[in-house]
mmCIF file of C-alpha atoms in Angstrom:
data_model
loop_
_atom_site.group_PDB
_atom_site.id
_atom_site.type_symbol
_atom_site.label_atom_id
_atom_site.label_comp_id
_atom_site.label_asym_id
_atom_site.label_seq_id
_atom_site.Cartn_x
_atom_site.Cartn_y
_atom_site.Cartn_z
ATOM 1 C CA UNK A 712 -43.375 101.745 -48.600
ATOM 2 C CA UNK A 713 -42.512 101.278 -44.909
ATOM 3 C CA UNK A 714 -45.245 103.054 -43.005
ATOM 4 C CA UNK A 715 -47.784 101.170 -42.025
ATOM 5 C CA UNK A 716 -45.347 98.048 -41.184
ATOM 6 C CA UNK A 717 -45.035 96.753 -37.957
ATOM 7 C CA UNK A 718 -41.456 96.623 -35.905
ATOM 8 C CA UNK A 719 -41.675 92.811 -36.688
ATOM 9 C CA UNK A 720 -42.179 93.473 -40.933
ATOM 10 C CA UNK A 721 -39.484 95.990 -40.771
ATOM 11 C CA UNK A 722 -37.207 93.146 -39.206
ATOM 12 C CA UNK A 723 -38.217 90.829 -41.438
ATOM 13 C CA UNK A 724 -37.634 93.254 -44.622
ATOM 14 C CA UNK A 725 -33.823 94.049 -43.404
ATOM 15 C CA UNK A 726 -33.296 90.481 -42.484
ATOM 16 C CA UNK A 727 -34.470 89.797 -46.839
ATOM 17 C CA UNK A 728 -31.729 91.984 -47.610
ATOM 18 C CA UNK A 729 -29.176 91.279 -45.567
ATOM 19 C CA UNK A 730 -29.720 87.372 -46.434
ATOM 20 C CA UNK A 731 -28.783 89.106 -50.249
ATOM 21 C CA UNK A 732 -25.302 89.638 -48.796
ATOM 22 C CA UNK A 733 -24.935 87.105 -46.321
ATOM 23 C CA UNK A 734 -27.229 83.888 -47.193
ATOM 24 C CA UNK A 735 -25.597 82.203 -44.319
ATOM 25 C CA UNK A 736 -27.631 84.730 -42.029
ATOM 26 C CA UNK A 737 -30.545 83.536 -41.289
ATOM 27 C CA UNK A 738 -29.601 79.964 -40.037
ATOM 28 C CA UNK A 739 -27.522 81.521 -37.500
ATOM 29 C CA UNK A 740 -29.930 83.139 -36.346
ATOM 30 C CA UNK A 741 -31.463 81.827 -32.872
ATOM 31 C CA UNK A 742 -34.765 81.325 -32.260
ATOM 32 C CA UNK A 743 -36.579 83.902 -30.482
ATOM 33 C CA UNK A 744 -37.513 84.009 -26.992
ATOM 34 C CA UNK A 745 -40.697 84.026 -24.991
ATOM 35 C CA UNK A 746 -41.797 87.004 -22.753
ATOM 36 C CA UNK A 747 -41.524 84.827 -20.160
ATOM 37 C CA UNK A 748 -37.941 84.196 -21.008
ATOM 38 C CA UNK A 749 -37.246 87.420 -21.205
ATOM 39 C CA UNK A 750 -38.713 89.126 -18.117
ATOM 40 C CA UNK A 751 -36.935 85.944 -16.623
ATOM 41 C CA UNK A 752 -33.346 86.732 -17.961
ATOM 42 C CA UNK A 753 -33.896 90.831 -17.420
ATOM 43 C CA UNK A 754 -35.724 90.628 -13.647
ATOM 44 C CA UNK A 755 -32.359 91.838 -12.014
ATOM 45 C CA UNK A 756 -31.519 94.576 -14.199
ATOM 46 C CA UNK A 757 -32.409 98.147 -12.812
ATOM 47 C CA UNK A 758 -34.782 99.289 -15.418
ATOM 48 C CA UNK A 759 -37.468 97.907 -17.742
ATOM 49 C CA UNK A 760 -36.743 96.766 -21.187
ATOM 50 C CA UNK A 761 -38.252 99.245 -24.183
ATOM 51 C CA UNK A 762 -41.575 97.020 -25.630
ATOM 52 C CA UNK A 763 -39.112 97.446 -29.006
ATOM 53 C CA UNK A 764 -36.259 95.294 -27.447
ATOM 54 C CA UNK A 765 -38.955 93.114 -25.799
ATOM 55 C CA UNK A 766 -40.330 92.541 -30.436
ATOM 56 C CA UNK A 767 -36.552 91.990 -31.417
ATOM 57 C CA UNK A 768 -36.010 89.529 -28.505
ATOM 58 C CA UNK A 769 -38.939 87.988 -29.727
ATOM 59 C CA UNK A 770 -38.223 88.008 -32.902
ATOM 60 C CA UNK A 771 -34.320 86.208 -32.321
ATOM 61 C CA UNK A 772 -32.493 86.177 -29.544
ATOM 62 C CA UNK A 773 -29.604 87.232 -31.676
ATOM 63 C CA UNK A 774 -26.992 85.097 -33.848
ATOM 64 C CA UNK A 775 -24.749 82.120 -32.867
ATOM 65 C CA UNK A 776 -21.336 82.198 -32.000
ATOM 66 C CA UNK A 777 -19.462 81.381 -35.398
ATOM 67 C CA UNK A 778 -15.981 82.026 -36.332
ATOM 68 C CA UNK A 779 -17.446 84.048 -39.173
ATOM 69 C CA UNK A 780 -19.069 87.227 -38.254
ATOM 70 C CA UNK A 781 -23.321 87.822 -39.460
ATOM 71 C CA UNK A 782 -24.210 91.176 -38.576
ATOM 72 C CA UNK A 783 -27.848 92.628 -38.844
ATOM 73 C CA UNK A 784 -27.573 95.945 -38.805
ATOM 74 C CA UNK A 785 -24.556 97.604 -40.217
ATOM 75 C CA UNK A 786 -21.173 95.712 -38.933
ATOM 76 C CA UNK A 787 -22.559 95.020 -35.508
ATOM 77 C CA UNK A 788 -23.645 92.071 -34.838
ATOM 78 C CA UNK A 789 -26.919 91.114 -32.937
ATOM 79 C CA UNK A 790 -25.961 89.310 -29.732
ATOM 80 C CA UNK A 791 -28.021 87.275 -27.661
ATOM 81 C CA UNK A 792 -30.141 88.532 -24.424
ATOM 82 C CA UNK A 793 -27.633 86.435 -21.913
ATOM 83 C CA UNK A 794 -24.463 88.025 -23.277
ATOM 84 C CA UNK A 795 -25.867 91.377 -23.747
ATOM 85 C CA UNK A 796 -26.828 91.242 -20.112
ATOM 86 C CA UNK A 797 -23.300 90.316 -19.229
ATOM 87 C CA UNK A 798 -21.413 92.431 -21.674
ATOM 88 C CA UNK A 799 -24.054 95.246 -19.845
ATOM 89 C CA UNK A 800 -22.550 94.740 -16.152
ATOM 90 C CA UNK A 801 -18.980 95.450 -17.484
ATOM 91 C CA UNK A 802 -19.765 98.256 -19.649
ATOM 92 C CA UNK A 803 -21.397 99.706 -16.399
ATOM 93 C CA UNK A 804 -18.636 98.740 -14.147
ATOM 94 C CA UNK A 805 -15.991 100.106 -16.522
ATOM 95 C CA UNK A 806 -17.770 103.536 -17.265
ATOM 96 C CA UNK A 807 -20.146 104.276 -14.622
ATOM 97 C CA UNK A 808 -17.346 106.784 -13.250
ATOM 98 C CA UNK A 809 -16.935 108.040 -16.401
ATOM 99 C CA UNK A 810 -21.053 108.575 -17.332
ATOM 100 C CA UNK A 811 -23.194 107.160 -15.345
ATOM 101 C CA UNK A 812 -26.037 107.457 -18.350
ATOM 102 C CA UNK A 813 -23.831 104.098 -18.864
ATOM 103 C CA UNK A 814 -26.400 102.691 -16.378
ATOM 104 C CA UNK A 815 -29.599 103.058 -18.154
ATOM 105 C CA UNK A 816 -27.949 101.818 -22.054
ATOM 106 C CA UNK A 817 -28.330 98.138 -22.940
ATOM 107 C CA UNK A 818 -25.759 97.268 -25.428
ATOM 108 C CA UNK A 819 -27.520 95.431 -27.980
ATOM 109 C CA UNK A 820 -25.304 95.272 -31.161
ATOM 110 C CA UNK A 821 -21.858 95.029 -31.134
ATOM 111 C CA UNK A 822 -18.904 95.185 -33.025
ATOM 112 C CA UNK A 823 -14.621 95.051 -31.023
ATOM 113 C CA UNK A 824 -15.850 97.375 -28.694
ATOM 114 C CA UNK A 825 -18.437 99.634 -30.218
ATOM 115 C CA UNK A 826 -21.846 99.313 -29.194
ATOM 116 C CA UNK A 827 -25.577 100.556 -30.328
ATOM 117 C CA UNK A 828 -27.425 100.668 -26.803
ATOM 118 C CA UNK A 829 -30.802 101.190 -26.165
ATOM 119 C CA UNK A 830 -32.035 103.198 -23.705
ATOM 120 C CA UNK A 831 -34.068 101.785 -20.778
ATOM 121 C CA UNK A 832 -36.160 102.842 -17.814
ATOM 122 C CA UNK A 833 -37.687 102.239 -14.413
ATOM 123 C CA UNK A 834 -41.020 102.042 -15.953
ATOM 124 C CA UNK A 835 -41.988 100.262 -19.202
ATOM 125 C CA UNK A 836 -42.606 102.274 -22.055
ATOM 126 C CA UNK A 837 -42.298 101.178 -25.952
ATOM 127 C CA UNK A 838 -39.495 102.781 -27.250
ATOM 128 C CA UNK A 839 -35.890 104.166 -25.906
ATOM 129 C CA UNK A 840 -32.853 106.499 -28.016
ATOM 130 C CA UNK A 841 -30.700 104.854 -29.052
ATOM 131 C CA UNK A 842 -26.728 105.714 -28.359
ATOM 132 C CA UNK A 843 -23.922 104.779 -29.391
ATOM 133 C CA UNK A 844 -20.545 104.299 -27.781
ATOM 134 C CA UNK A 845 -17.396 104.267 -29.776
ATOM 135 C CA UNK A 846 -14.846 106.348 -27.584
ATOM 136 C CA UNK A 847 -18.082 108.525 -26.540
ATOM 137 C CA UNK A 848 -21.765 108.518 -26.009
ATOM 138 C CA UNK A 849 -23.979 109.511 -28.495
ATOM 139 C CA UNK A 850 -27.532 109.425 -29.527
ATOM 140 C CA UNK A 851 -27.505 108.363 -32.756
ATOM 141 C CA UNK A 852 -31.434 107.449 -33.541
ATOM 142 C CA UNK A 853 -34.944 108.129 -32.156
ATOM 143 C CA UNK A 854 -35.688 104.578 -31.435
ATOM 144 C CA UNK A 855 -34.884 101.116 -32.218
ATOM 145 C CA UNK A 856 -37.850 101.027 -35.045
ATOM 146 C CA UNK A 857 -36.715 104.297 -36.105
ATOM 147 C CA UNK A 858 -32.950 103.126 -36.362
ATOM 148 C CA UNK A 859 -34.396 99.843 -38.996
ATOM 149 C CA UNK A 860 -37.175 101.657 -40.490
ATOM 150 C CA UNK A 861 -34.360 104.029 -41.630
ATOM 151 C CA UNK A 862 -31.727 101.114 -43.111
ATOM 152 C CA UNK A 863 -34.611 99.621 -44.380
ATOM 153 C CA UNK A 864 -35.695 102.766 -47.119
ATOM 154 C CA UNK A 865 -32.220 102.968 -47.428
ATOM 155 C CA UNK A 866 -32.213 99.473 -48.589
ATOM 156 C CA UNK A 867 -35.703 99.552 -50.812
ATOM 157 C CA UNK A 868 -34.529 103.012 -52.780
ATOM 158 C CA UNK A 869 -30.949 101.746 -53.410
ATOM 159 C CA UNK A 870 -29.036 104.437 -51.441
ATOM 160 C CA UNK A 871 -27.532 101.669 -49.357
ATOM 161 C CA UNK A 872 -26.943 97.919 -50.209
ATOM 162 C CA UNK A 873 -26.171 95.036 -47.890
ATOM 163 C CA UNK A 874 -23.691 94.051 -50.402
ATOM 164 C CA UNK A 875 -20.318 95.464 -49.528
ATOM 165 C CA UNK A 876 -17.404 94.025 -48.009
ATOM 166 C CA UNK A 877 -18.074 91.118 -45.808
ATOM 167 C CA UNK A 878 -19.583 92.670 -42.956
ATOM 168 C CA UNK A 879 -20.144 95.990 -44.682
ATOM 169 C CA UNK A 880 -22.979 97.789 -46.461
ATOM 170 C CA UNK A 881 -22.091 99.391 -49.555
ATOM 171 C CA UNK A 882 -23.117 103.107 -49.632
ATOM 172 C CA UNK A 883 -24.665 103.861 -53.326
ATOM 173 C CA UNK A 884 -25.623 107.602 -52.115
ATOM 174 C CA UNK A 885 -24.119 109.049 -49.205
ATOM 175 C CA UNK A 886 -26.740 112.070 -49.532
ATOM 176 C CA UNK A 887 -29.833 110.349 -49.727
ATOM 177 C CA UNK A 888 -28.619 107.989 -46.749
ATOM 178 C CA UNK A 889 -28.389 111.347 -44.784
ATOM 179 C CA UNK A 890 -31.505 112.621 -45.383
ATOM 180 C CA UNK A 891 -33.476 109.426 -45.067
ATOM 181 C CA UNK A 892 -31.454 108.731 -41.285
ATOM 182 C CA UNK A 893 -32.549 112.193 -40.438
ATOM 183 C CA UNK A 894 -35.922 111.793 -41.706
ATOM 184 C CA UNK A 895 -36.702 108.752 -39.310
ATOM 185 C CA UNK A 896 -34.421 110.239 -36.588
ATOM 186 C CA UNK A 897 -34.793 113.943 -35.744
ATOM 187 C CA UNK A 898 -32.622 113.146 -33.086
ATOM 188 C CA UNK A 899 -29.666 113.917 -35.184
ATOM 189 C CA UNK A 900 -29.798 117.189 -36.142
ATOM 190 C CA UNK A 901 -30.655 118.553 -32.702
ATOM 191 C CA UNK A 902 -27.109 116.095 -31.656
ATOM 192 C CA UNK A 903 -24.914 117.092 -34.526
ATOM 193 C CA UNK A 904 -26.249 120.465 -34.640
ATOM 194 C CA UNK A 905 -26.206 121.916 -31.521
ATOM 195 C CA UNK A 906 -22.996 120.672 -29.490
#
């Protein structure tokens, strides 16, 4: 089913059912960027991107500005590296007081003020937790690949379908979503378990 696929087949599987939902999707999608590009647009940030962010960069460098909203994941939508970046330096300088672990999340999906983030470091590695921040912080998944692999068996077993409201996945079993999220992400349990 999904093992065995590479981060970039995994984004390409969501992105087939999503495009279900939202066939408007994958023309507003932007073109992806090069490494250079990217080590170009991140060399003044204080960490090194995940190799993960580095693939989905790659792969788009999010959607365009539209009056109508085309989210990838969820109801966040995928913003480009440039406004990430910016949206980044305020996040930091309006929490950083608050928790500094602010400093080290890049904010890459969005949605009126609620972020997924990835985690980053001072030295490269290939994958980073990733939070959320909706009033608080919180890991939510294991990784980035982790985090799609996870929507995407949701998708493929019919526990979850892109086509809800606008915006919106529909959730067919709430169960199964659980225990497929957790499967991919151990993360969770140890979070929601143990406070």
């Amino acid at each position: 089913m999904i093992q065995g696929l590479s981060f970039h087949e995994v984004l390409e599987r969501i992105l087939d059912y999503r495009a279900i939902a939202d066939p408007y999707l994958r023309e507003k999608l932007r073109p992806g960027l090069t490494l250079e590009q990217i080590d170009k647009q991140t060399r003044d940030l204080p960490f090194a991107l995940p190799d993960e962010v580095k693939i989905l960069y790659q792969w788009h460098d999010g959607t365009e500005e539209d009056w109508e909203r085309h989210p990838l994941i969820g109801y966040h939508d995928f913003r480009p590296l440039e406004e990430v970046i910016e949206r980044y330096l305020q996040l930091v300088e309006d929490f950083i007081d608050i928790d500094p672990e602010i400093a080290e999340l890049l904010p890459l999906f969005e949605y009126e003020n609620e972020y997924y983030l990835s985690q980053c470091n001072a030295q490269q590695r290939n994958t980073g937790l990733i939070y959320s921040l909706y009033h608080d912080l919180t890991i939510e998944y294991d990784s980035l690949t982790s985090m799609f692999c996870a929507f995407l068996e949701c998708y493929e077993i019919v526990a979850l379908t892109p086509e809800g409201s606008p915006g919106h996945e529909k959730v067919i079993n709430k169960q199964q979503v659980g225990e497929i999220k957790l499967k991919w992400n151990p993360i969770r349990e140890r979070v929601y378990d143990h406070p």
